Coordinates of C-alpha atoms in Angstrom, one line a residue:
M29 CA 25.1 -43.2 28.8
I30 CA 25.7 -41.1 32.0
I31 CA 24.9 -37.6 30.8
K32 CA 25.9 -34.6 34.5
I33 CA 24.1 -38.2 36.0
L34 CA 21.8 -38.1 34.2
C35 CA 20.9 -41.7 32.0
V36 CA 20.7 -40.8 28.4
N37 CA 19.6 -43.0 25.5
H38 CA 20.3 -42.3 21.6
Q39 CA 17.7 -39.5 21.6
Y40 CA 19.8 -37.4 23.4
S41 CA 22.1 -37.0 19.8
K42 CA 18.9 -34.9 18.4
S43 CA 18.3 -32.7 21.1
L44 CA 19.1 -29.4 20.9
E45 CA 21.1 -29.4 24.4
F46 CA 23.3 -31.9 22.7
E47 CA 23.9 -30.2 19.3
E48 CA 25.2 -26.6 21.9
N49 CA 27.2 -29.0 24.0
F50 CA 29.4 -30.4 21.8
R51 CA 30.0 -27.9 19.9
G52 CA 31.5 -26.6 22.7
Y53 CA 33.6 -29.3 23.0
S54 CA 34.8 -29.4 19.2
K55 CA 35.9 -26.2 19.7
K56 CA 37.6 -27.0 22.4
Y57 CA 38.8 -29.8 21.3
L58 CA 39.2 -30.7 18.4
S59 CA 39.4 -27.5 16.4
A60 CA 38.2 -24.0 16.8
G61 CA 37.5 -23.7 13.9
T62 CA 34.8 -26.3 13.5
N63 CA 31.0 -25.7 13.5
Y64 CA 28.8 -28.5 14.5
Y65 CA 24.7 -27.3 13.9
S66 CA 21.9 -29.4 12.4
F67 CA 20.9 -27.9 9.3
L68 CA 18.0 -29.2 9.9
R69 CA 17.0 -26.8 13.7
D70 CA 14.7 -24.4 12.4
L71 CA 12.2 -26.6 10.5
N72 CA 9.6 -28.9 11.9
E73 CA 8.6 -32.2 10.2
L74 CA 5.7 -31.0 7.5
Q75 CA 9.1 -28.4 6.3
I76 CA 10.9 -31.4 5.6
A77 CA 8.8 -33.9 3.9
R78 CA 8.1 -30.6 1.2
L79 CA 11.7 -30.6 0.8
F80 CA 12.4 -33.8 0.8
S81 CA 10.1 -34.0 -1.7
R82 CA 11.5 -32.4 -4.4
L83 CA 14.2 -34.5 -4.7
E84 CA 12.6 -37.6 -5.8
K85 CA 16.9 -39.4 -7.0
Y86 CA 16.1 -40.5 -2.7
H87 CA 13.2 -41.4 -2.9
Q88 CA 14.0 -45.0 -3.9
I89 CA 16.1 -45.6 -1.1
F90 CA 15.8 -43.7 1.7
K91 CA 14.0 -45.8 4.6
S92 CA 12.4 -44.4 8.1
C93 CA 11.3 -48.1 9.6
N94 CA 13.2 -49.7 13.0
V95 CA 11.4 -53.1 12.3
G96 CA 12.1 -53.1 8.2
S97 CA 15.7 -52.0 8.5
K98 CA 16.0 -55.5 10.7
K99 CA 14.4 -57.0 7.6
G100 CA 16.9 -56.1 4.9
G101 CA 16.0 -52.1 5.4
I102 CA 13.0 -52.6 4.3
W103 CA 9.6 -50.4 4.9
C104 CA 7.2 -53.5 7.2
G105 CA 4.0 -51.2 6.0
Q106 CA 2.8 -51.7 9.6
C107 CA 4.5 -50.1 12.4
S108 CA 4.0 -45.7 13.0
K109 CA 7.3 -44.7 11.1
C110 CA 5.9 -45.9 8.3
L111 CA 2.3 -44.9 9.1
F112 CA 4.0 -41.5 10.2
A113 CA 5.9 -41.4 6.7
Y114 CA 3.5 -42.4 4.6
L115 CA 0.9 -39.2 6.6
I116 CA 3.4 -36.1 6.0
L117 CA 4.3 -37.1 2.6
Y118 CA 0.9 -37.3 1.1
P119 CA 0.4 -34.2 0.9
F120 CA 3.2 -34.2 -1.2
L121 CA 3.6 -37.4 -3.4
G122 CA -0.1 -38.5 -3.4
D123 CA -0.1 -42.6 -4.9
K124 CA 3.8 -42.1 -6.0
L125 CA 3.9 -43.8 -2.3
K126 CA 2.9 -46.0 -3.0
E127 CA 5.3 -47.7 -5.7
I128 CA 7.5 -46.4 -1.9
F129 CA 5.9 -48.4 0.5
G130 CA 4.9 -51.3 -1.7
K131 CA 0.9 -50.4 -0.8
D132 CA -1.6 -47.9 0.3
L133 CA -1.2 -47.2 4.1
L134 CA -4.1 -44.9 3.9
N135 CA -6.0 -47.5 2.9
D136 CA -5.7 -50.1 5.5
E137 CA -8.2 -50.4 8.1
N138 CA -5.3 -51.9 9.8
L139 CA -3.5 -49.3 11.2
A140 CA -6.4 -47.9 12.4
S141 CA -5.1 -48.0 16.1
I142 CA -2.0 -46.7 14.9
M143 CA -3.4 -43.7 13.7
E144 CA -5.9 -43.2 17.1
E145 CA -2.3 -43.3 18.4
L146 CA 0.0 -40.9 15.9
L147 CA -3.0 -38.3 16.7
Q148 CA -3.1 -38.4 20.4
L149 CA -7.3 -39.5 20.6
P150 CA -8.6 -39.8 24.1
G151 CA -7.0 -42.6 26.1
K152 CA -4.3 -42.5 23.5
F153 CA -0.8 -42.2 23.9
K154 CA 1.6 -41.1 22.1
P155 CA 3.7 -44.0 20.3
F156 CA 7.5 -44.3 21.5
E157 CA 8.5 -43.3 17.8
C158 CA 10.2 -40.8 16.6
V159 CA 6.8 -39.5 14.8
G160 CA 5.7 -35.8 14.4
T161 CA 3.3 -34.1 16.6
K162 CA -0.5 -34.6 16.3
E163 CA -0.8 -30.9 15.4
E164 CA 1.7 -31.7 11.8
I165 CA -0.3 -35.2 11.9
E166 CA -3.2 -32.9 11.6
Y167 CA -1.8 -30.8 8.9
A168 CA -0.7 -33.1 6.1
M169 CA -4.5 -34.8 7.2
L170 CA -6.3 -31.6 5.7
L171 CA -3.8 -31.1 3.4
G172 CA -4.7 -34.7 1.6
V173 CA -8.1 -34.6 2.1
L174 CA -7.5 -31.0 0.1
K175 CA -5.3 -32.5 -2.3
T176 CA -8.6 -35.0 -3.4
E177 CA -10.9 -31.9 -3.2
G178 CA -12.5 -34.1 -0.6
K179 CA -12.9 -37.0 -3.6
N180 CA -12.5 -41.3 -3.1
L181 CA -10.5 -40.2 -0.1
P182 CA -8.3 -42.7 1.0
K183 CA -10.3 -44.7 4.3
L184 CA -7.9 -43.4 7.5
L185 CA -7.9 -40.0 6.3
E186 CA -12.2 -40.5 5.7
K187 CA -12.5 -41.8 9.5
Y188 CA -10.3 -39.5 10.5
Q189 CA -10.9 -36.3 9.1
S190 CA -13.7 -35.1 11.9
K191 CA -10.7 -34.8 14.3
I192 CA -8.4 -32.1 12.1
T193 CA -9.4 -28.5 14.1
I194 CA -8.6 -25.4 12.1
L195 CA -9.1 -21.9 13.2
I196 CA -9.5 -19.2 10.7
L197 CA -7.5 -16.0 12.4
G198 CA -8.6 -13.0 10.5
I199 CA -11.6 -12.5 8.3
G200 CA -11.0 -10.4 5.9
R201 CA -10.7 -10.5 2.0
E202 CA -8.5 -13.9 2.2
G203 CA -9.3 -15.2 5.4
K204 CA -13.6 -15.5 4.1
S205 CA -11.4 -17.2 1.0
A206 CA -10.0 -19.8 2.8
L207 CA -13.2 -19.9 5.4
E208 CA -15.3 -20.9 1.8
F209 CA -12.6 -22.7 0.5
L210 CA -12.0 -25.3 3.2
K211 CA -16.0 -25.7 4.0
K212 CA -16.7 -26.8 -0.1
N213 CA -14.1 -29.3 0.8
L214 CA -15.0 -30.3 4.0
P215 CA -18.4 -29.5 4.4
D216 CA -18.6 -31.4 7.7
L217 CA -16.2 -29.9 9.8
E218 CA -16.2 -27.4 12.6
I219 CA -14.3 -24.6 11.4
G220 CA -13.3 -21.8 13.6
T221 CA -12.9 -18.4 13.5
A222 CA -11.6 -15.1 14.8
D223 CA -11.0 -11.8 14.1
Q224 CA -10.7 -8.6 16.3
K225 CA -14.6 -7.2 14.7
I226 CA -16.0 -9.4 16.9
S227 CA -14.4 -10.1 20.2
K228 CA -11.5 -8.1 21.3
N229 CA -10.5 -11.2 23.6
Y230 CA -10.9 -12.9 19.3
L231 CA -7.3 -14.0 20.3
D232 CA -8.0 -16.6 22.8
K233 CA -9.1 -18.5 20.0
L234 CA -5.8 -19.9 19.2
E235 CA -5.7 -23.0 22.3
D236 CA -9.0 -23.9 20.9
C237 CA -7.4 -25.6 17.5
D238 CA -4.4 -27.1 16.8
V239 CA -3.9 -25.8 12.9
I240 CA -4.5 -22.2 12.3
I241 CA -4.7 -20.4 8.9
K242 CA -3.3 -17.1 9.8
S243 CA -4.2 -13.9 7.7
P244 CA -1.4 -11.8 5.9
G245 CA -3.4 -8.5 8.1
I246 CA -2.1 -10.1 11.1
P247 CA 1.0 -10.2 12.1
Y248 CA 3.2 -12.3 14.8
L249 CA 1.7 -10.5 17.6
P250 CA 3.1 -12.7 21.0
E251 CA 0.0 -14.6 21.1
V252 CA 0.6 -15.9 17.7
K253 CA 4.5 -16.7 18.4
K254 CA 3.5 -18.1 21.1
A255 CA 0.9 -20.3 19.6
K256 CA 3.3 -21.6 18.0
E257 CA 6.0 -22.2 19.7
N258 CA 3.8 -24.3 21.8
G259 CA 3.2 -26.6 18.6
K260 CA 0.7 -25.0 17.0
I261 CA 0.3 -25.4 12.9
I262 CA 0.2 -21.4 12.3
S263 CA -0.4 -22.1 8.0
S264 CA -1.9 -19.5 5.5
S265 CA -3.8 -19.2 2.0
T266 CA 0.0 -19.0 0.5
Q267 CA 0.7 -22.1 2.0
I268 CA -2.0 -24.2 1.7
F269 CA -2.2 -23.0 -2.2
F270 CA 1.4 -23.3 -2.8
D271 CA 1.6 -27.0 -1.2
L272 CA -1.5 -27.9 -3.7
C273 CA -1.4 -26.0 -6.7
K274 CA -0.8 -28.3 -9.5
G275 CA 0.7 -25.9 -12.0
K276 CA 3.5 -23.4 -11.8
I277 CA 4.3 -20.6 -10.1
I278 CA 5.6 -16.9 -11.1
G279 CA 6.1 -14.9 -8.0
V280 CA 6.5 -11.2 -7.5
T281 CA 7.7 -8.7 -5.2
G282 CA 9.3 -6.1 -4.1
T283 CA 8.5 -3.2 -1.7
K284 CA 6.6 -1.0 -5.3
G285 CA 6.1 -2.2 -8.5
K286 CA 4.8 -6.3 -8.3
S287 CA 1.7 -4.7 -8.6
T288 CA 2.0 -3.7 -12.5
T289 CA 4.8 -6.0 -13.3
A290 CA 2.7 -9.6 -12.4
S291 CA 0.1 -7.6 -14.6
L292 CA 3.0 -7.2 -17.5
I293 CA 4.5 -11.0 -16.9
F294 CA 0.6 -11.8 -16.6
E295 CA -0.6 -10.2 -20.3
V296 CA 2.8 -11.0 -22.1
L297 CA 2.5 -14.7 -20.7
K298 CA -1.0 -14.8 -21.8
A299 CA -0.7 -13.0 -25.6
A300 CA 2.4 -15.7 -26.1
G301 CA -1.2 -18.6 -25.6
F302 CA -0.4 -19.9 -22.5
N303 CA -3.1 -20.7 -20.3
V304 CA -2.1 -18.5 -16.9
F305 CA -4.1 -17.0 -14.2
L306 CA -3.0 -13.9 -12.1
V307 CA -3.9 -13.5 -8.1
G308 CA -2.7 -11.8 -5.4
N309 CA -3.9 -8.6 -4.7
I310 CA -4.7 -7.4 -8.0
G311 CA -6.2 -11.1 -9.2
Q312 CA -8.8 -13.4 -7.6
P313 CA -7.8 -14.7 -4.0
A314 CA -5.8 -18.3 -5.0
L315 CA -8.0 -20.5 -3.6
E316 CA -10.5 -18.9 -5.9
L317 CA -8.3 -20.1 -8.6
L318 CA -7.5 -24.5 -7.4
G319 CA -9.8 -25.5 -9.1
K320 CA -8.7 -24.4 -12.2
I321 CA -5.1 -24.5 -12.5
S322 CA -4.1 -27.9 -14.2
E323 CA -0.1 -29.0 -15.5
N324 CA 0.0 -27.4 -17.2
S325 CA -1.1 -24.1 -16.1
W326 CA 1.2 -20.8 -15.5
V327 CA 0.1 -19.0 -11.8
V328 CA 1.3 -15.7 -11.9
Y329 CA 1.8 -14.8 -8.0
E330 CA 1.2 -11.2 -6.5
L331 CA 3.3 -11.4 -3.3
S332 CA 3.4 -9.3 0.1
S333 CA 5.9 -9.8 2.7
F334 CA 2.9 -10.5 4.9
Q335 CA 2.1 -13.6 2.9
L336 CA 6.0 -14.2 2.2
T337 CA 6.6 -14.6 6.2
D338 CA 5.6 -17.4 6.9
L339 CA 5.8 -19.9 3.5
S340 CA 7.6 -22.5 2.9
R341 CA 8.5 -23.1 -0.6
S342 CA 9.3 -20.7 -3.6
P343 CA 8.0 -20.1 -6.6
H344 CA 9.6 -21.4 -9.9
I345 CA 10.5 -18.9 -11.0
A346 CA 10.9 -16.2 -8.0
V347 CA 11.6 -12.2 -9.9
I348 CA 12.2 -9.0 -7.2
T349 CA 11.6 -5.7 -7.9
N350 CA 13.3 -3.5 -5.1
I351 CA 13.2 -3.6 -1.2
Y352 CA 13.2 -0.6 0.8
P353 CA 11.8 -0.2 4.5
E354 CA 8.6 -0.4 4.6
H355 CA 5.9 -1.9 7.1
L356 CA 8.2 -1.1 9.9
D357 CA 4.8 -1.2 12.2
W358 CA 4.0 -5.2 11.2
H359 CA 7.5 -5.9 11.1
D360 CA 10.3 -6.0 14.1
N361 CA 12.8 -4.0 11.9
F362 CA 14.2 -3.7 8.5
E363 CA 16.2 -6.3 9.0
D364 CA 13.0 -8.5 9.6
Y365 CA 11.4 -7.5 6.6
K366 CA 14.5 -8.2 4.0
K367 CA 14.1 -11.8 5.1
A368 CA 10.4 -11.6 4.4
K369 CA 11.3 -11.1 0.9
E370 CA 14.0 -13.3 0.2
N371 CA 11.4 -16.3 1.7
I372 CA 10.5 -15.8 -2.1
F373 CA 14.1 -18.1 -3.6
K374 CA 14.7 -19.2 0.2
Y375 CA 13.9 -23.4 -1.3
Q376 CA 14.7 -22.6 -4.7
T377 CA 16.6 -25.2 -6.5
K378 CA 19.2 -25.4 -9.4
D379 CA 16.4 -25.8 -12.2
D380 CA 14.3 -21.9 -10.8
F381 CA 14.9 -19.1 -11.7
L382 CA 15.8 -16.0 -9.8
I383 CA 15.0 -13.0 -11.7
K384 CA 16.1 -9.1 -10.1
D385 CA 14.4 -5.9 -11.8
K386 CA 12.8 -2.6 -10.3
D387 CA 12.3 -2.0 -14.1
G388 CA 9.3 -3.8 -14.5
V389 CA 8.7 -3.8 -18.1
S390 CA 12.4 -5.5 -17.3
A391 CA 12.0 -8.4 -15.6
A392 CA 8.4 -8.7 -17.6
K393 CA 10.5 -9.4 -20.7
A394 CA 13.2 -11.7 -18.8
V395 CA 10.2 -13.5 -17.6
A396 CA 9.8 -13.8 -21.6
Q397 CA 13.2 -14.6 -22.4
I398 CA 12.8 -17.8 -20.2
F399 CA 9.4 -19.2 -22.0
K400 CA 11.3 -18.1 -25.8
I401 CA 8.4 -16.0 -26.3
P402 CA 9.0 -14.5 -29.9
E403 CA 10.2 -10.7 -29.3
E404 CA 7.1 -9.2 -31.4
I405 CA 4.6 -10.7 -29.5
I406 CA 6.4 -9.3 -26.1
E407 CA 6.2 -6.3 -27.6
K408 CA 2.2 -5.6 -28.3
A409 CA 1.6 -6.9 -25.1
I410 CA 3.9 -3.7 -23.0
K411 CA 2.3 -2.1 -25.7
N412 CA -1.3 -2.5 -25.6
F413 CA -0.6 -2.6 -21.2
K414 CA -2.9 0.0 -19.6
P415 CA -1.7 1.0 -16.2
L416 CA -3.3 0.0 -13.5
P417 CA -5.1 2.3 -10.8
H418 CA -3.6 4.7 -8.3
R419 CA -0.4 3.6 -9.8
L420 CA 0.6 6.9 -11.6
E421 CA -2.5 7.2 -13.0
Y422 CA -3.9 10.2 -15.1
I423 CA -7.1 11.5 -14.1
G424 CA -7.1 13.4 -17.1
E425 CA -7.0 18.1 -17.9
F426 CA -9.8 20.1 -15.5
K427 CA -9.6 24.2 -15.3
G428 CA -6.2 23.8 -16.9
I429 CA -4.4 22.0 -14.9
K430 CA -3.1 18.1 -15.6
F431 CA -4.1 15.8 -12.3
Y432 CA -2.3 12.6 -11.6
N433 CA -3.4 10.0 -8.8
D434 CA -0.6 7.9 -7.2
S435 CA -2.1 6.6 -4.1
L436 CA 0.2 3.5 -3.8
S437 CA 3.0 5.2 -3.1
T438 CA 3.6 4.2 0.1
I439 CA 7.3 5.3 1.0
P440 CA 9.2 8.4 -0.2
Q441 CA 11.2 6.1 -2.3
A442 CA 8.2 5.4 -5.0
T443 CA 6.9 9.3 -4.4
I444 CA 10.9 10.0 -6.0
Y445 CA 10.1 7.8 -8.8
A446 CA 7.3 9.6 -9.4
L447 CA 8.8 13.0 -9.0
D448 CA 11.3 11.6 -12.0
K449 CA 9.1 10.1 -14.5
L450 CA 6.6 13.3 -14.4
G451 CA 9.3 15.7 -13.7
D452 CA 10.1 20.0 -13.9
D453 CA 5.6 20.5 -14.6
I454 CA 5.0 19.5 -10.8
Q455 CA 3.7 22.6 -9.4
T456 CA 1.1 20.7 -6.0
L457 CA 2.3 17.8 -5.0
I458 CA -0.4 16.5 -2.2
A459 CA 1.7 14.2 0.5
G460 CA 1.7 12.8 4.1
G461 CA -0.7 10.0 5.3
F462 CA 0.0 7.4 7.8
D463 CA 2.3 7.0 10.1
R464 CA 4.8 3.7 10.8
G465 CA 8.2 4.6 11.7
I466 CA 9.7 5.5 8.1
D467 CA 12.5 7.7 7.6
Y468 CA 12.1 10.6 4.9
E469 CA 15.3 12.3 5.3
V470 CA 16.1 10.6 1.5
L471 CA 12.4 12.6 0.3
G472 CA 13.6 15.8 1.3
P473 CA 16.0 16.7 -1.3
A474 CA 14.1 15.1 -4.6
I475 CA 11.8 18.1 -3.6
A476 CA 13.3 20.6 -2.3
K477 CA 15.4 20.8 -5.9
S478 CA 12.2 20.0 -7.6
G479 CA 10.2 23.1 -9.2
I480 CA 7.3 22.2 -6.8
K481 CA 5.8 25.3 -5.4
S482 CA 3.3 24.5 -3.5
L483 CA 3.4 21.1 -0.6
I484 CA -0.2 19.8 0.9
L485 CA 0.6 17.6 3.4
F486 CA -1.7 15.6 5.1
P487 CA -1.2 14.4 9.1
E488 CA 0.5 11.8 11.3
T489 CA 3.6 11.8 8.7
G490 CA 3.5 15.0 7.0
E491 CA 5.3 17.0 9.3
K492 CA 8.6 14.8 8.4
I493 CA 7.9 15.6 5.3
W494 CA 8.4 19.2 5.7
Q495 CA 11.4 18.9 8.6
A496 CA 13.8 16.3 5.9
V497 CA 12.7 19.5 2.7
E498 CA 13.3 22.4 5.3
K499 CA 16.6 20.3 6.3
A500 CA 17.8 20.1 2.2
G501 CA 17.2 23.8 1.6
G502 CA 13.9 24.0 0.2
Q503 CA 11.7 26.8 -0.7
Q504 CA 8.4 25.5 -0.9
E505 CA 5.0 27.0 0.2
K506 CA 3.5 24.1 2.6
F507 CA 0.0 23.5 4.1
N508 CA -1.4 21.8 6.4
V509 CA -5.2 19.8 5.4
N510 CA -7.3 17.4 7.1
S511 CA -9.6 16.1 4.4
M512 CA -9.0 15.4 0.7
E513 CA -12.1 18.2 -0.4
E514 CA -9.5 20.3 1.3
A515 CA -6.6 18.9 -0.3
V516 CA -8.4 19.2 -3.6
K517 CA -9.9 22.6 -3.2
L518 CA -6.1 24.2 -2.7
A519 CA -5.0 21.9 -5.4
F520 CA -6.6 24.0 -7.8
E521 CA -6.1 27.6 -6.2
K522 CA -2.2 27.1 -5.7
T523 CA -1.8 24.9 -9.3
S524 CA -1.6 27.3 -12.6
K525 CA -2.2 26.0 -15.6
G526 CA -0.9 23.9 -17.8
K527 CA 0.5 22.6 -15.0
I528 CA 0.6 19.5 -13.0
C529 CA -0.6 18.6 -9.4
L530 CA 0.3 14.9 -7.9
L531 CA -1.2 13.0 -5.2
S532 CA 2.1 10.7 -4.0
P533 CA 1.5 10.7 -0.3
A534 CA 4.4 8.7 -0.2
A535 CA 2.5 7.4 3.2
A536 CA 0.2 4.3 4.2
S537 CA -3.6 5.7 4.3
F538 CA -5.7 4.6 7.7
N539 CA -5.5 6.8 9.2
M540 CA -7.7 9.1 7.6
F541 CA -8.5 7.0 5.2
K542 CA -10.1 2.2 4.8
D543 CA -6.9 2.0 2.0
Y544 CA -4.9 3.2 -0.5
A545 CA -7.4 3.0 -2.8
D546 CA -10.5 4.6 -1.2
R547 CA -8.1 7.8 -0.9
G548 CA -7.2 7.7 -4.4
D549 CA -10.9 7.3 -5.0
Q550 CA -11.5 10.2 -2.8
F551 CA -8.7 12.6 -5.1
K552 CA -10.6 11.3 -8.5
K553 CA -14.5 12.6 -7.3
F554 CA -13.0 15.3 -5.7
V555 CA -11.0 15.9 -8.7
L556 CA -14.0 15.4 -11.0
S557 CA -16.6 17.6 -8.7
Y558 CA -14.8 20.8 -8.1

């Protein structure tokens, strides 16, 4: 076929250029209401394999073998398309593929030369077939090795696992866990690491490896986006866990309340006798638990927007508490933040569940109903539940003043909730912190109409909060402070006996503290030592 003096073959019909041209043609000459597009355009081969692995009714009838199509529609088991299809599906279907393909292709050493072509080893070239990239193949191999825990590997995985190149991007809590997990299962493989604490040029290492395990705290910087555009596989500990977990997952997300909600669900299921694990920021790092999880296990996973951003699989039960503007220093905008959160249900099927409830207790009860847990067990578990640290945590009464630590409040809506919960007895509010571009206009009226008399404010957002209060007509007395010790001293001086002093910052902590826990711990320390 000749297109604009260029000779093209059937592959042209799969290109984005053809899609755009034909869409324009169909709208102009066929029907203005027609929208021609590829449903799979935004998905790579791994994502397609991940989704297809759940469509069991097609597993025995799908084919992608050019040689076999001429022999009655079979898998020939000897070509690059057969080996690629087997490889890319192996992490998700495992030994089921033997029945589909008629034999175990990964144990066929006669396919070694094709394997080398797929991996594009020195002197080898990618087969002239519709197969994936070497980066996708390396990642599929990685998942395949991890799936077997490095034991009794198929011959081709055993022979070529050393060709997988991996970089851990970010060596924080989750990055260290990923590194230990990979070293345990791939002891002979050299795994690269990159972190800004180690080198200011840490992003240069993105060029060295094909598979990049990105820690959630690192945003999609321009260098990371470029690496992805160039074909690098950007994955995460969360994605690996979802791909390898034998049990079923209950995912919990939301701007606020996800930790408490996840903990409540965990306690209810545990009380009902289920084999259940709690992972995420409040539980163990997920990868550390994989070896303990069986097909009968349930995992309650607290999921942040960072972890959800590049997740290509959704949990069996998805729970959303609420969504407000947050982490706008990490996400491009609020729409980008919401889009990340939506991944918790984006890949669900009709057999999965989605629960939306801003109240943690109600959400936990809704999950319990799916399991048909008796009401008395649910109520007892909820009654015995102890609030988590830094979440409206009652410290105690000192010099007649009641102190509450709500350091996890990092957005205005969380502080508004705390004000509503504790009521008019709040006389002193300590607020403010790191500025992430959040609008504080909604907080002003809540403070202005409350019984608060003294407002103790940290930089940087303290001034924004005060402007919102003034705009709402608030008559509170304002005090600017630069340390927690100074804030607590003022709180004791300005709060009457029988009243409440509440730390509920409505902002992140990073300008003055290590994190929200450090901020809350300092608050408790100075209250107790005053």
